[in-house]
Short mmCIF file of C-alpha atoms in Angstrom, two decimals:
data_model
loop_
_atom_site.label_atom_id
_atom_site.label_comp_id
_atom_site.label_asym_id
_atom_site.label_seq_id
_atom_site.Cartn_x
_atom_site.Cartn_y
_atom_site.Cartn_z
CA MET J 1 92.17 55.46 107.14
CA LEU J 2 91.70 58.85 108.89
CA LEU J 3 93.74 61.72 107.95
CA MET J 4 94.56 64.28 110.60
CA THR J 5 96.98 67.46 110.90
CA ARG J 6 99.28 68.08 113.76
CA MET J 7 100.68 71.61 114.52
CA VAL J 8 104.42 71.86 114.64
CA LEU J 9 106.12 74.98 115.85
CA VAL J 10 109.78 75.50 114.76
CA GLY J 11 111.97 78.52 114.58
CA GLY J 12 108.82 80.68 115.37
CA LEU J 13 106.87 79.30 112.41
CA ILE J 14 103.83 77.23 112.72
CA SER J 15 103.61 74.24 110.14
CA TRP J 16 101.11 71.49 109.75
CA ALA J 17 102.25 67.95 109.66
CA LEU J 18 100.04 65.52 107.87
CA VAL J 19 99.58 62.21 109.68
CA VAL J 20 97.47 59.15 109.40
CA ALA J 21 95.63 57.97 112.46
CA GLY J 22 95.04 54.33 112.68
CA GLY J 23 95.21 52.07 115.76
CA THR J 24 97.16 53.38 118.58
CA GLU J 25 100.39 54.78 117.06
CA GLY J 26 99.62 56.27 113.53
CA GLU J 27 102.00 56.58 110.65
CA GLN J 28 103.54 59.89 109.70
CA LEU J 29 103.35 60.88 106.00
CA THR J 30 106.13 63.60 106.30
CA GLY J 31 109.77 63.81 107.45
CA THR J 32 112.07 66.36 108.75
CA ILE J 33 115.25 67.75 107.31
CA THR J 34 117.93 69.11 109.77
CA GLY J 35 121.47 70.30 109.66
CA ARG J 36 124.11 72.80 110.42
CA ILE J 37 125.87 75.38 108.37
CA SER J 38 129.53 76.01 109.32
CA VAL J 39 132.92 77.40 108.31
CA THR J 40 136.34 75.98 109.24
CA THR J 41 137.77 79.21 110.68
CA PRO J 42 135.45 81.66 112.51
CA PRO J 43 136.36 85.36 111.51
CA GLU J 44 137.42 87.97 113.97
CA ALA J 45 134.69 90.37 115.12
CA GLU J 46 134.85 93.68 113.35
CA MET J 47 133.76 97.12 114.42
CA VAL J 48 132.79 100.05 112.20
CA SER J 49 133.31 103.79 113.33
CA VAL J 50 130.07 105.75 113.34
CA THR J 51 130.39 109.14 111.64
CA THR J 52 126.72 110.19 111.79
CA ASP J 53 123.89 110.16 114.39
CA GLN J 54 126.35 109.09 117.21
CA ILE J 55 123.87 109.97 119.84
CA VAL J 56 121.37 107.23 118.42
CA CYS J 57 123.80 104.78 116.90
CA GLY J 58 126.84 105.24 119.28
CA GLN J 59 130.53 105.55 118.58
CA GLU J 60 130.87 102.33 116.52
CA VAL J 61 128.81 99.45 115.49
CA GLU J 62 129.38 95.60 114.68
CA GLU J 63 129.93 94.47 111.19
CA ARG J 64 127.37 91.85 110.94
CA SER J 65 128.01 90.35 107.34
CA THR J 66 129.53 87.09 108.86
CA VAL J 67 128.02 86.18 112.22
CA VAL J 68 129.72 82.97 113.25
CA ASP J 69 129.81 81.32 116.79
CA ARG J 70 132.95 79.76 118.33
CA GLU J 71 132.35 76.34 116.84
CA GLY J 72 132.04 77.90 113.20
CA GLY J 73 128.21 77.75 113.09
CA VAL J 74 126.99 80.41 110.58
CA SER J 75 124.01 82.36 111.16
CA ASN J 76 121.92 84.09 108.58
CA ALA J 77 122.34 81.58 105.92
CA VAL J 78 119.46 80.62 103.71
CA LEU J 79 118.31 77.20 102.81
CA ILE J 80 115.88 76.52 100.00
CA VAL J 81 114.32 73.31 99.14
CA LYS J 82 114.28 73.28 95.29
CA GLY J 83 111.04 72.10 93.81
CA LEU J 84 108.91 72.07 96.93
CA PRO J 85 106.39 74.85 96.86
CA TRP J 86 105.38 76.55 100.21
CA GLY J 87 101.86 75.18 100.48
CA ASP J 88 100.92 74.85 103.99
CA LEU J 89 104.36 75.91 105.18
CA THR J 90 103.86 79.60 104.06
CA PRO J 91 105.51 81.83 106.61
CA PRO J 92 103.97 85.01 107.98
CA ASN J 93 104.51 88.20 105.84
CA PRO J 94 108.09 89.48 106.47
CA VAL J 95 108.88 92.44 108.80
CA ILE J 96 112.17 94.39 108.95
CA ASN J 97 112.72 96.88 111.67
CA ASN J 98 115.29 99.65 111.93
CA SER J 99 116.45 99.04 115.42
CA GLY J 100 119.50 100.34 117.11
CA CYS J 101 120.83 101.47 113.73
CA TYR J 102 120.75 97.83 112.36
CA PHE J 103 118.13 95.98 110.10
CA VAL J 104 116.47 93.35 112.29
CA PRO J 105 116.44 90.70 111.32
CA ARG J 106 119.32 90.94 109.00
CA VAL J 107 118.21 87.88 106.73
CA GLN J 108 114.92 86.40 106.18
CA VAL J 109 112.82 84.26 103.63
CA ALA J 110 109.64 85.36 102.16
CA LYS J 111 107.06 83.97 99.87
CA THR J 112 106.85 85.49 96.36
CA ARG J 113 104.10 88.23 96.44
CA ALA J 114 104.27 88.66 100.23
CA GLU J 115 104.06 92.10 101.64
CA LEU J 116 107.24 93.37 103.44
CA GLU J 117 106.48 95.67 106.45
CA VAL J 118 109.10 98.22 107.17
CA ARG J 119 109.33 99.79 110.65
CA SER J 120 111.59 102.07 112.66
CA GLU J 121 112.04 102.39 116.46
CA ASP J 122 115.08 104.76 116.22
CA ASP J 123 114.78 108.60 116.83
CA THR J 124 116.75 109.43 113.70
CA LEU J 125 116.12 109.49 109.95
CA HIS J 126 116.58 105.95 108.24
CA THR J 127 116.26 105.74 104.50
CA THR J 128 115.26 102.11 103.68
CA HIS J 129 116.29 101.51 100.08
CA ALA J 130 115.75 98.02 98.59
CA TYR J 131 117.35 96.66 95.41
CA ASP J 132 116.25 93.53 93.44
CA ASP J 133 118.91 90.89 92.16
CA ARG J 134 119.17 92.99 88.87
CA GLN J 135 120.30 95.98 90.88
CA ARG J 136 117.05 97.66 90.21
CA THR J 137 115.25 99.91 93.10
CA LEU J 138 112.19 98.13 94.46
CA PHE J 139 111.42 100.97 96.81
CA ASN J 140 113.08 103.72 98.79
CA ILE J 141 111.35 104.74 102.15
CA ALA J 142 112.01 107.61 104.24
CA LEU J 143 111.40 106.97 107.97
CA PRO J 144 112.23 110.26 109.96
CA ILE J 145 110.61 109.37 113.23
CA PRO J 146 110.11 106.23 115.33
CA GLY J 147 106.64 104.42 115.03
CA ILE J 148 106.26 104.58 111.38
CA SER J 149 105.25 101.35 109.57
CA ILE J 150 105.06 101.07 105.69
CA LYS J 151 104.29 97.95 103.62
CA ARG J 152 105.67 97.24 100.07
CA PRO J 153 105.01 94.16 97.90
CA LEU J 154 107.58 91.58 96.98
CA ARG J 155 106.35 90.65 93.41
CA ARG J 156 109.13 88.42 92.08
CA PRO J 157 111.52 85.72 93.23
CA GLY J 158 115.20 86.57 94.00
CA VAL J 159 117.53 88.17 96.54
CA VAL J 160 116.47 91.62 97.75
CA ARG J 161 119.25 93.75 99.22
CA ILE J 162 118.24 96.39 101.68
CA GLU J 163 120.42 99.36 102.56
CA CYS J 164 120.08 102.59 104.42
CA ASP J 165 121.07 105.68 102.57
CA SER J 166 121.71 107.55 105.94
CA HIS J 167 123.83 104.93 107.46
CA GLY J 168 126.21 103.09 105.22
CA TRP J 169 126.85 100.06 107.44
CA MET J 170 123.09 99.06 107.66
CA ARG J 171 122.31 96.11 105.37
CA GLY J 172 119.34 93.52 105.14
CA TRP J 173 118.39 90.77 102.95
CA VAL J 174 115.07 89.12 102.07
CA TYR J 175 115.25 85.95 99.86
CA VAL J 176 112.09 85.83 98.13
CA SER J 177 111.17 82.44 96.82
CA ASP J 178 108.36 80.38 95.37
CA GLU J 179 109.99 77.26 97.28
CA VAL J 180 110.24 76.39 100.98
CA GLY J 181 113.07 78.26 102.70
CA THR J 182 114.52 78.81 106.08
CA VAL J 183 117.38 80.87 107.79
CA THR J 184 120.05 79.31 110.16
CA ALA J 185 119.95 80.28 113.83
CA THR J 186 122.80 81.66 115.73
CA ASP J 187 124.56 78.44 116.04
CA GLY J 188 124.34 77.65 112.24
CA LEU J 189 121.52 74.99 112.75
CA PHE J 190 118.34 74.74 110.72
CA GLU J 191 115.28 72.46 110.46
CA PHE J 192 112.44 71.79 107.89
CA PRO J 193 109.58 69.90 109.48
CA ALA J 194 106.63 68.42 107.56
CA ILE J 195 108.39 67.73 104.34
CA PRO J 196 106.83 65.07 102.01
CA PRO J 197 108.85 61.92 101.35
CA GLY J 198 111.06 62.27 98.28
CA THR J 199 114.53 63.47 97.12
CA TYR J 200 115.23 67.16 97.02
CA GLU J 201 118.11 69.48 96.29
CA LEU J 202 119.04 71.89 99.08
CA ILE J 203 120.29 75.21 97.89
CA VAL J 204 122.54 77.42 100.30
CA TRP J 205 122.88 81.18 100.25
CA HIS J 206 124.97 83.40 102.15
CA GLU J 207 125.76 87.22 101.64
CA ARG J 208 129.62 86.46 102.02
CA TYR J 209 130.23 82.87 101.97
CA GLU J 210 129.64 80.22 99.12
CA GLY J 211 128.57 76.68 99.34
CA SER J 212 127.46 73.89 97.02
CA SER J 213 123.92 72.48 96.92
CA GLN J 214 123.34 68.89 98.12
CA GLN J 215 120.67 66.24 97.80
CA VAL J 216 118.68 64.95 100.59
CA THR J 217 116.23 62.04 100.73
CA VAL J 218 113.12 62.31 103.15
CA THR J 219 111.31 59.37 104.30
CA SER J 220 107.92 59.00 106.08
CA GLY J 221 108.55 59.73 109.88
CA GLY J 222 112.34 60.08 109.27
CA MET J 223 114.82 62.68 110.02
CA SER J 224 117.33 63.49 107.33
CA GLU J 225 120.64 65.42 108.30
CA VAL J 226 122.52 67.48 105.77
CA ASN J 227 125.45 69.62 106.78
CA PHE J 228 127.22 72.27 104.90
CA ARG J 229 130.70 73.72 105.05
CA LEU J 230 130.96 77.15 103.49
CA GLN J 231 133.86 79.08 101.95
CA GLN J 232 134.78 82.77 101.26
#
């Protein structure tokens, strides 16, 4: 029996799926988890009046804590596969950019002890202030001009909240985890490729909505679907 790896590109992350080569077809040793996170009633879009740095930020900005499409698909929700360590599925180190007076991306998942790179491309002062889930300051970085890049470690698992002390509407999140995780796309869809067979608990997190965890069973070469309906 010959073991081989196959590169899988999903959501911008490269994963390695383990397969067994034998004969003409080959048997997969991993499966895939897919699904969608949604709400029953999409919220109305909200705008926030800008009172500082209007030349750079504009007169008003979007309130982006609940980004939901017309069909109710929830963006920026986090899924964690409880009990499954990152292994070969480890994502690249996270990067958060101060762009257009928003944190981009707003939500991301990082492996514990990864380095977070903080950047700015805005021609104004941004103060990137990170808090852990105990409300303790992790770091507070002043970025007075565009082009600056500073790295800071994410030493412990938990949800890191990121604010800008100069612009109150700016908010970002890094879910730091020892276990495999991902973030939903703009339509609420998510996918975990290359998951070993077994039964797992999927945990869901969102900054405004709440939802219950669900169990999912993964089979070799199979695709398991799990959908979540969140509530406020």
